[in-house]
Tab-separated table of C-alpha atoms and ligand atoms in Angstrom:
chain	number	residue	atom	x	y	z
Z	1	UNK	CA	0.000	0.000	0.000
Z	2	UNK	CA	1.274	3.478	-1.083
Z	3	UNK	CA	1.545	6.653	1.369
Z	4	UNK	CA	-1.286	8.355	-0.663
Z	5	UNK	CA	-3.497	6.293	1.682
Z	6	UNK	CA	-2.408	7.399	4.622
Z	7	UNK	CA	-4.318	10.965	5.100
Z	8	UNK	CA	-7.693	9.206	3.969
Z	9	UNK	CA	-7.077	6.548	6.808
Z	10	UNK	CA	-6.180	8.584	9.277
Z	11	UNK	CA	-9.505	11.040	8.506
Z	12	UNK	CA	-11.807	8.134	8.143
Z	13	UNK	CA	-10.028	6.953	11.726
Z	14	UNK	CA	-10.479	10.287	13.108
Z	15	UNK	CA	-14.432	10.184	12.315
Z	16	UNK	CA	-15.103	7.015	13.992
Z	17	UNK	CA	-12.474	6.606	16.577
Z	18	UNK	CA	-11.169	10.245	17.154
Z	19	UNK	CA	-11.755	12.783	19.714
Z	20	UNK	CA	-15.031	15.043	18.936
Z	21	UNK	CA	-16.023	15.537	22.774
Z	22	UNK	CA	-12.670	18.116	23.999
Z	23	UNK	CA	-14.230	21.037	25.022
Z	24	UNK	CA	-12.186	23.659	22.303
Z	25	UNK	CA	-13.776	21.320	19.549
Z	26	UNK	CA	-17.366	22.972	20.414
Z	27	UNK	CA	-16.314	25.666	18.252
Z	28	UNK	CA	-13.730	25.522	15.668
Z	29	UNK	CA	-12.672	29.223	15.500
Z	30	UNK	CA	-9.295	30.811	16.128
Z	31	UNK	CA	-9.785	32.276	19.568
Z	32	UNK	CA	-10.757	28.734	21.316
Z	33	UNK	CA	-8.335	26.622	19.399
Z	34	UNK	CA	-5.357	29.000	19.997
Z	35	UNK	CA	-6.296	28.889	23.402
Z	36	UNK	CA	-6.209	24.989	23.673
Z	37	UNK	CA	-3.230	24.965	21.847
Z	38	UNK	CA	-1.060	27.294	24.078
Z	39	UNK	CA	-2.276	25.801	27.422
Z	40	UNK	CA	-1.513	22.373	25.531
Z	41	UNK	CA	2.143	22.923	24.958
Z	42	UNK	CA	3.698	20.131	27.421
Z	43	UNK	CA	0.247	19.811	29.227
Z	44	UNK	CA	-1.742	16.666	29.556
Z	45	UNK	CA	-5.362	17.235	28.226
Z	46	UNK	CA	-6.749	15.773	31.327
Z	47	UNK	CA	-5.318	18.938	33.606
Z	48	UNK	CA	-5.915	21.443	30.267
Z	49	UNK	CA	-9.930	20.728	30.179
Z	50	UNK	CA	-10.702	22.458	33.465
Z	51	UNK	CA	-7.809	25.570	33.153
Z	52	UNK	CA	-9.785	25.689	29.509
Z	53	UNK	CA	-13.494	26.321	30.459
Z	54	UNK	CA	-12.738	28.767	33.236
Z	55	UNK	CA	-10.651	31.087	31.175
Z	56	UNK	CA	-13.071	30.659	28.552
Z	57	UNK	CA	-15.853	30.930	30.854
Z	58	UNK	CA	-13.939	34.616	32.018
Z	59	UNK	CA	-12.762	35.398	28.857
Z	60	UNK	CA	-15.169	34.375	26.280
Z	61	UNK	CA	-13.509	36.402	23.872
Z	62	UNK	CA	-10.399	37.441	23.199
Z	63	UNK	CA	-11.195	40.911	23.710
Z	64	UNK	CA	-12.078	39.909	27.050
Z	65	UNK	CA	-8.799	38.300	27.542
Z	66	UNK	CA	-7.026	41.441	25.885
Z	67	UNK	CA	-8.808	43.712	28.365
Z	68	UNK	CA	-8.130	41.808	31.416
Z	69	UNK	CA	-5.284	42.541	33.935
Z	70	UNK	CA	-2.145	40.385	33.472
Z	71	UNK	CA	-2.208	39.665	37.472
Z	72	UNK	CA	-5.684	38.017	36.149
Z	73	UNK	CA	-4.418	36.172	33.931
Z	74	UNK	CA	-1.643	34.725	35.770
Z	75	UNK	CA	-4.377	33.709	38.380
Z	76	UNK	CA	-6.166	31.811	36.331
Z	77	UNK	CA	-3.093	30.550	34.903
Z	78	UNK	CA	-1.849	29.353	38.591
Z	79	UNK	CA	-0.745	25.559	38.790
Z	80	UNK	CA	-1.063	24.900	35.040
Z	81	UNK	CA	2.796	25.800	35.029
Z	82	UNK	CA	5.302	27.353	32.650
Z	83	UNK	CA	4.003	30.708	33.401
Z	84	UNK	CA	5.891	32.771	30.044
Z	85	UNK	CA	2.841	31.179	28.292
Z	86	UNK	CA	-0.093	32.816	30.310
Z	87	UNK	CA	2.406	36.263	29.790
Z	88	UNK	CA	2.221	35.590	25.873
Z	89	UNK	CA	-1.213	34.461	25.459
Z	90	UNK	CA	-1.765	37.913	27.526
Z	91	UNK	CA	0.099	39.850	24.821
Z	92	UNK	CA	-0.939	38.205	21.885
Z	93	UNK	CA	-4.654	38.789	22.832
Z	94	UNK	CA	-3.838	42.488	23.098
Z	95	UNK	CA	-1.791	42.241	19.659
Z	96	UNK	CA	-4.579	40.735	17.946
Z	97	UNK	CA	-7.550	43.136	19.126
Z	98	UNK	CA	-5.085	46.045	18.939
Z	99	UNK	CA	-3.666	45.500	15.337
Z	100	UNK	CA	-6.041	43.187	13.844
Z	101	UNK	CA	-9.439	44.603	15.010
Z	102	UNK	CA	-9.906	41.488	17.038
Z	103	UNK	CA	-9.524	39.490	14.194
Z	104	UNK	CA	-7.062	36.160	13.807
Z	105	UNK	CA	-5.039	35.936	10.908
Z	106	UNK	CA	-5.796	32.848	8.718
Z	107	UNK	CA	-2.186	32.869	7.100
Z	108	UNK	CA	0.831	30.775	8.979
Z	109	UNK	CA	3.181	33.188	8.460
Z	110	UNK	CA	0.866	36.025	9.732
Z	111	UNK	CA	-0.305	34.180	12.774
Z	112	UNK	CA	3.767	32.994	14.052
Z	113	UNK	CA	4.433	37.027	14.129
Z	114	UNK	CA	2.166	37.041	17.001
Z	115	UNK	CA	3.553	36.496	20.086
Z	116	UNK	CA	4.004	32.633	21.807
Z	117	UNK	CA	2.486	31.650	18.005
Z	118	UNK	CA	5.166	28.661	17.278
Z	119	UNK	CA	5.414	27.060	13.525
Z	120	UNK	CA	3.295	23.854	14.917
Z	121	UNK	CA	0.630	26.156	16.593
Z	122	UNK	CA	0.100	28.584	13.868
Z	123	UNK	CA	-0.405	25.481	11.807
Z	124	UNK	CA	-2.953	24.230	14.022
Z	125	UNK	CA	-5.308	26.976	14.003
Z	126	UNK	CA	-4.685	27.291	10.042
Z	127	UNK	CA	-5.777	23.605	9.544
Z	128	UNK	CA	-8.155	23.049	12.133
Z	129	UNK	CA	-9.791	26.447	11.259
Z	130	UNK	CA	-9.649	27.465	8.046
Z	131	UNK	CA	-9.226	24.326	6.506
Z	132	UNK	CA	-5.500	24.861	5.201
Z	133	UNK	CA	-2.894	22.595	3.924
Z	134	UNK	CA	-0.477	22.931	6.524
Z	135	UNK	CA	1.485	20.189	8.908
Z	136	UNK	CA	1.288	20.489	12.489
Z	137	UNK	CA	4.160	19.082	13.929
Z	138	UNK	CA	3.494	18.646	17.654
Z	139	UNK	CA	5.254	15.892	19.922
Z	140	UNK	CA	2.173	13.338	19.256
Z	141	UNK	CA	2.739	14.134	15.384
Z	142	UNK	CA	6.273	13.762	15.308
Z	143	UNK	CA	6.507	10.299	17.234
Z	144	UNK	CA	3.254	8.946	14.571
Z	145	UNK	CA	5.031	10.608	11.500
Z	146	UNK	CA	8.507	9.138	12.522
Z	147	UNK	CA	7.169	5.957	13.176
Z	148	UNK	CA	5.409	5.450	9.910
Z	149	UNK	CA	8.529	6.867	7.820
Z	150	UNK	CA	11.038	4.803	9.894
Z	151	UNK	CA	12.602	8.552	10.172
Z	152	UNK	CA	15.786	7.661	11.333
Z	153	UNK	CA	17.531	10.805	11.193
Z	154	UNK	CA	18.678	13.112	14.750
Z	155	UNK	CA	15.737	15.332	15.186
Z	156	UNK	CA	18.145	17.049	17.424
Z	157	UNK	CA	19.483	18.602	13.950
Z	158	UNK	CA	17.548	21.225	12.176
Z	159	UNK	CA	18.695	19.483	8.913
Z	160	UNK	CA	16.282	16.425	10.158
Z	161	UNK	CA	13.638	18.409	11.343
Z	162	UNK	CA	13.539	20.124	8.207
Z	163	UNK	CA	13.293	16.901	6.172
Z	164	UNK	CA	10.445	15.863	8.406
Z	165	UNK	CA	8.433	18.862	7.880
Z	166	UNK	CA	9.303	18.175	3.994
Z	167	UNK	CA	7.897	14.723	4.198
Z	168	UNK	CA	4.927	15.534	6.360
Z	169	UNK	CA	4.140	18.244	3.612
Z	170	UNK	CA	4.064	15.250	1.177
Z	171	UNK	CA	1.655	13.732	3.027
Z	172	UNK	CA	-1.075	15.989	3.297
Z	173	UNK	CA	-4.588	15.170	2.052
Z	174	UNK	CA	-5.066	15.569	-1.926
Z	175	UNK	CA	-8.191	15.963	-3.866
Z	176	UNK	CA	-11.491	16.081	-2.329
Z	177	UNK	CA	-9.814	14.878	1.196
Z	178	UNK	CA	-8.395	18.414	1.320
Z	179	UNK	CA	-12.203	19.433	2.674
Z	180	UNK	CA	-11.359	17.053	5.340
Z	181	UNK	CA	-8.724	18.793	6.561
Z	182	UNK	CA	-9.529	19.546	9.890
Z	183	UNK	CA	-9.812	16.581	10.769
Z	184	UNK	CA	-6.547	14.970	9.170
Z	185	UNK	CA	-4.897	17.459	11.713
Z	186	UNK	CA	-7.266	16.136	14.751
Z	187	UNK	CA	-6.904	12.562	13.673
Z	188	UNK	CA	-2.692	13.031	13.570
Z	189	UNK	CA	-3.294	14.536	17.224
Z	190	UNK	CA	-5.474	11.664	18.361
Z	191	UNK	CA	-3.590	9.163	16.984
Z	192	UNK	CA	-0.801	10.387	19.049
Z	193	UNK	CA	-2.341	10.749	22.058
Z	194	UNK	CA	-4.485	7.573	21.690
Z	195	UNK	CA	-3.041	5.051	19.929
Z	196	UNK	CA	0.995	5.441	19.087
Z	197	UNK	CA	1.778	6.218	22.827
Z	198	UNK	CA	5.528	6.874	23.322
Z	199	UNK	CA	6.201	3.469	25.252
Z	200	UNK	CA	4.139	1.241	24.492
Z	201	UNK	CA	2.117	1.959	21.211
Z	202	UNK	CA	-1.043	0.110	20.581
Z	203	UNK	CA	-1.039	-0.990	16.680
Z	204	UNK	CA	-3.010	-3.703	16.612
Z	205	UNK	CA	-5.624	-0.390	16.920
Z	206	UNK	CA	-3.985	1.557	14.627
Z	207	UNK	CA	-5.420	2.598	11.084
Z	208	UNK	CA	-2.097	2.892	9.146
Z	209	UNK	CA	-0.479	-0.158	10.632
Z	210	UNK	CA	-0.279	-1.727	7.085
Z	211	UNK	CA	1.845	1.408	6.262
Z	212	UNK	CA	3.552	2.156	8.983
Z	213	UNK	CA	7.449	1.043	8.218
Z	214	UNK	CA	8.641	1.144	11.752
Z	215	UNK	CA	5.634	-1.656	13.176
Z	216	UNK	CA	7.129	-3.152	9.976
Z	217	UNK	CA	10.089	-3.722	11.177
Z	218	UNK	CA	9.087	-4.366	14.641
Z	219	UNK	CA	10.849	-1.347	16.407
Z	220	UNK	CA	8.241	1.407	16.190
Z	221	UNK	CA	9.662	2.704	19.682
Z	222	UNK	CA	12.906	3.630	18.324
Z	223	UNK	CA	11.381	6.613	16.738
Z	224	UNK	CA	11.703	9.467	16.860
Z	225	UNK	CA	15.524	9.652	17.148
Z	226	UNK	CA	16.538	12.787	19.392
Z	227	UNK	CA	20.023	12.728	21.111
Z	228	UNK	CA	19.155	16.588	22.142
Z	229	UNK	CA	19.370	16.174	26.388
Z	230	UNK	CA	17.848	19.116	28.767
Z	231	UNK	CA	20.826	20.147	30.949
Z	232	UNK	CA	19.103	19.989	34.309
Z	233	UNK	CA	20.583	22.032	37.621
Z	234	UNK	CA	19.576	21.431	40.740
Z	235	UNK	CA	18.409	25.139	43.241
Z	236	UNK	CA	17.137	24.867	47.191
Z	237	UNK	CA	14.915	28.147	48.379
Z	238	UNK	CA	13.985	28.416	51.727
Z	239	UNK	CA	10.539	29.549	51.418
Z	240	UNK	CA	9.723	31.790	54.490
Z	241	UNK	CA	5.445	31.877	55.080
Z	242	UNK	CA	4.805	34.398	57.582
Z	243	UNK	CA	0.982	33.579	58.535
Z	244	UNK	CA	-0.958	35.943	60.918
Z	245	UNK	CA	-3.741	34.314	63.511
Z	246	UNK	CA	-6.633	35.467	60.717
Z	247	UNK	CA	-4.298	33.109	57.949
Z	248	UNK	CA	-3.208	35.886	55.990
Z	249	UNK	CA	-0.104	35.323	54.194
Z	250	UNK	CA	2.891	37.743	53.457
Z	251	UNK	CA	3.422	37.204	49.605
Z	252	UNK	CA	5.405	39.940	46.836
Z	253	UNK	CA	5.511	39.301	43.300
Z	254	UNK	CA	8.354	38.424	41.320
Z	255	UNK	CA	10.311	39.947	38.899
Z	256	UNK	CA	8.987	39.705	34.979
Z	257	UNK	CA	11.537	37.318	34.213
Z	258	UNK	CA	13.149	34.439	35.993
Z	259	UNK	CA	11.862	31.583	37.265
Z	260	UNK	CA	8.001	32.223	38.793
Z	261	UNK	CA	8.541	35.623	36.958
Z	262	UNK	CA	5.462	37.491	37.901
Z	263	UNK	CA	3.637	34.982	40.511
Z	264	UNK	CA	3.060	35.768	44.255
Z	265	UNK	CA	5.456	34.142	46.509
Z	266	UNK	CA	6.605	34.484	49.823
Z	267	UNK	CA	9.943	35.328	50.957
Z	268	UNK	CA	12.388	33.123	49.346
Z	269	UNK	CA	16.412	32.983	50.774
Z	270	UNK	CA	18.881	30.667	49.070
Z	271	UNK	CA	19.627	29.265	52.469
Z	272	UNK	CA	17.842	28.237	56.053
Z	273	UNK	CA	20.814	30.753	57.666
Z	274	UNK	CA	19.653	33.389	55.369
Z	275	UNK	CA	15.870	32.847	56.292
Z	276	UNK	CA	17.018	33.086	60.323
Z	277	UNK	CA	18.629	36.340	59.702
Z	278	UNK	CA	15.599	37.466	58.279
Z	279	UNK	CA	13.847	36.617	61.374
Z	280	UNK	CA	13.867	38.374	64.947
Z	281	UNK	CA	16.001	35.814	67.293
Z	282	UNK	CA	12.554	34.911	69.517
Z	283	UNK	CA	10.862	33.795	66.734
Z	284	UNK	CA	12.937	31.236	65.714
Z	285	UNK	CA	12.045	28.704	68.434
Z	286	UNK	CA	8.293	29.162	66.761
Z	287	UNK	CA	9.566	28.309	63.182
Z	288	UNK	CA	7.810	25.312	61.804
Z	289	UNK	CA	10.576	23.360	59.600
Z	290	UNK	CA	8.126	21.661	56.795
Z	291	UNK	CA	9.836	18.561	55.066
Z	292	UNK	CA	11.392	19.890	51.832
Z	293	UNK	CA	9.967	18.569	48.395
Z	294	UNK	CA	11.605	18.794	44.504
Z	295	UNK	CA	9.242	20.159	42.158
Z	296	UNK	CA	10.534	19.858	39.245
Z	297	UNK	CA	11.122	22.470	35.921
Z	298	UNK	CA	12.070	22.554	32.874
Z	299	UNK	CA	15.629	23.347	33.094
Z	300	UNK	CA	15.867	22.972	36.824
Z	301	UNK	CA	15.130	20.951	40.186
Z	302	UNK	CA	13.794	23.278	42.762
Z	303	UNK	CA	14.422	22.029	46.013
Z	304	UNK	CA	12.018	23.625	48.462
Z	305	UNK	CA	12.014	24.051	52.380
Z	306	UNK	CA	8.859	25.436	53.343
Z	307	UNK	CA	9.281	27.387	57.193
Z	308	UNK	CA	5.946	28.233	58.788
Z	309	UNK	CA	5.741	30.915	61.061
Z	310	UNK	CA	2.900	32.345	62.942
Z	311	UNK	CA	3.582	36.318	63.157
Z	312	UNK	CA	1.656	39.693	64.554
Z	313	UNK	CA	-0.387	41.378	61.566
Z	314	UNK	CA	1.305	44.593	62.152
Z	315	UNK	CA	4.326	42.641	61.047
Z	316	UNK	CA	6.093	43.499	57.604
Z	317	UNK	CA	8.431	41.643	55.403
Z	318	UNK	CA	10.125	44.245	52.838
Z	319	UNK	CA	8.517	43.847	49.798
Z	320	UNK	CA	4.816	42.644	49.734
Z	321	UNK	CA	2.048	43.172	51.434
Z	322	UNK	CA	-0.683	40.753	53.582
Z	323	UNK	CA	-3.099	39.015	51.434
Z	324	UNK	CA	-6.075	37.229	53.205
Z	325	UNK	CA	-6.828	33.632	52.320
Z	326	UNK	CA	-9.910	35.081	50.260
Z	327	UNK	CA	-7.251	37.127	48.154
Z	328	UNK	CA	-5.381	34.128	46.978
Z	329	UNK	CA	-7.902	32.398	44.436
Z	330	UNK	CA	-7.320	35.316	42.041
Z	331	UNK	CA	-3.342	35.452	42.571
Z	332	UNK	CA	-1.059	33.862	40.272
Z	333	UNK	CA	0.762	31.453	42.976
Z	334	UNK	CA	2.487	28.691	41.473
Z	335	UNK	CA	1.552	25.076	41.862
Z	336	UNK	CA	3.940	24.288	45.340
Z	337	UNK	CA	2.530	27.186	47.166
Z	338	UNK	CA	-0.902	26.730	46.774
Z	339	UNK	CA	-0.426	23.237	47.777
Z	340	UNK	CA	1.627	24.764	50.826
Z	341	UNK	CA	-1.747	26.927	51.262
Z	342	UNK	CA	-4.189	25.291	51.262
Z	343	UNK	CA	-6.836	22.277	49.533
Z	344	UNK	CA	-9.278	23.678	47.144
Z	345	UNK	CA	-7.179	26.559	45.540
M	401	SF4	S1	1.529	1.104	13.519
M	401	SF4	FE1	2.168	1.390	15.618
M	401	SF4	S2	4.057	2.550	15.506
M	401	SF4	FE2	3.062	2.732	13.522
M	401	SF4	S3	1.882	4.634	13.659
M	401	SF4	FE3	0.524	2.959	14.239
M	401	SF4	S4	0.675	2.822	16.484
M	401	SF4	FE4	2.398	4.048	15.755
């Protein structure tokens, strides 16, 4: 069997076995499927579906979202992680109402000038939306298209990722299947996600198995090929959570860049000595030592040590001010301090 098959399998698949239930498929318009996207980017759909419907339930539009204030935003945005997206999505709601009447372009190249628009996004709004001929190429789409090419080459190289996005360009839909495709770009996603898992891919179920030179040749996990390794470094904060009787918490904001740039936080010292200095000699007896926890980054380990202390209201802490435990639903915290917090935020 030839690759011309392959897009009419995979749309056919997609209509009887895909995903048609995700809440950002109710409407297939720019401002819900860029939205999707963005919060998608190293997300699992399982934690994106809830984040989804309350911005969208905010923000129904994307003037709404252009309008709002960032601190907003990044509230809403709390726990989903990798906060630079929730700063971009910010700006390139107030780029598109600002310069484009509101509007999303429908051309690739127009919609990666915006900001946090990426080659494989841009595609995905101009396939899934306006029906065009583009390739996404997302993680779920690489590991399918690799698999089915037996694409052997580094993807750490540009060189390889540029033949892939060649190939994947060959294997677009043709003919009348180029109405379907919307959901050719769905089915690639869902096949991913579904069916050509990373470890342990399923193709007994899958609709391109007869195709697919990598189940061929029994090895379909050795693709993709990508020798490109995330240098990881290890940090340890000392996260200082002065609490008043009433529970309010001293917090400041961050800096616009960095890690946590803009979130709430509480005093953070790059040592336990450094936290003690910070604190009046007859308090220190009170200071509750909470066992420390790694959550983990993209580039880094953070290695946390949460200290609890109970301290007068009329207290102060440089920077910051007291926020009250009603406060804190609409503060961008990240994920580790509102678990420190509280259940239910
Ligand atoms: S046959 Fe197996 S390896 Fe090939 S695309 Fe399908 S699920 Fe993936």
């Amino acid at each position: 069997m030839s690759l011309h098959r392959f897009a009419p399998l995979i749309i056919e698949w997609q209509r009887r076995h895909g995903r048609h239930d995700l809440p950002w498929q109710k409407s297939l318009t720019p401002y819900p499927v860029w939205l999707s996207e963005i919060m998608l980017q190293q997300t699992q759909v399982s934690t994106v579906k809830a984040y989804f419907e309350r911005f969208i339930q905010r923000f129904p539009a994307v003037q709404d979202l252009a309008q709002a204030e960032l601190d907003e935003v990044m509230g809403l945005w709390s726990g989903l992680g990798y906060y630079s997206r929730a700063r971009m999505l910010h700006r390139c709601a107030q780029m598109v109402v600002q310069e484009n009447g509101g509007v999303f372009p429908q051309d690739v190249a127009a919609l990666q000038k915006l900001p946090g628009i990426g080659p494989s996004t841009a595609a995905a709004i101009a396939s899934l939306c306006f029906g065009q001929a583009v390739s996404i190429m997302d993680g779920n789409v690489r590991r399918v298209l690799t698999r089915l090419l037996a694409f052997g080459e580094d993807l750490a190289t540009s060189a390889a990722q540029k033949n892939l996005n060649r190939l994947a360009h060959d294997l677009l839909p043709t003919g009348v299947w180029v109405q379907s495709m919307h959901q050719y770009t769905q089915g690639l996603m869902d096949l991913g996600a579904t069916v050509c898992h990373t470890r342990q891919p399923q193709c007994g179920q899958c609709p391109v198995k007869d195709l697919c030179q990598a189940h061929a040749k029994g090895l379909p996990t050795n693709y993709p090929v990508n020798t490109r390794k995330l240098l990881r470094r290890a940090q340890s904060w000392w996260l200082l959570i002065p609490t008043t009787a009433q529970g309010a918490v001293w917090l400041r904001k961050r800096p616009a860049s960095g890690i946590w740039a803009s979130l709430y936080v509480p005093p953070i010292y790059d040592s336990h000595q450094q936290a003690l200095q910070a604190v009046p000699t007859v308090w220190h007896a009170r200071m509750q030592v909470q066992t420390p926890f790694v959550h983990v980054l993209t580039h880094r380990d953070l290695h946390l040590h949460p200290l609890h202390l109970r301290v007068p209201a009329t207290s102060t802490w440089g920077e910051g001010q007291w926020w009250a435990p009603a406060d804190w639903p609409e503060l961008g915290l990240p994920a580790p301090l509102r678990r420190l917090l509280g259940p239910g935020l």
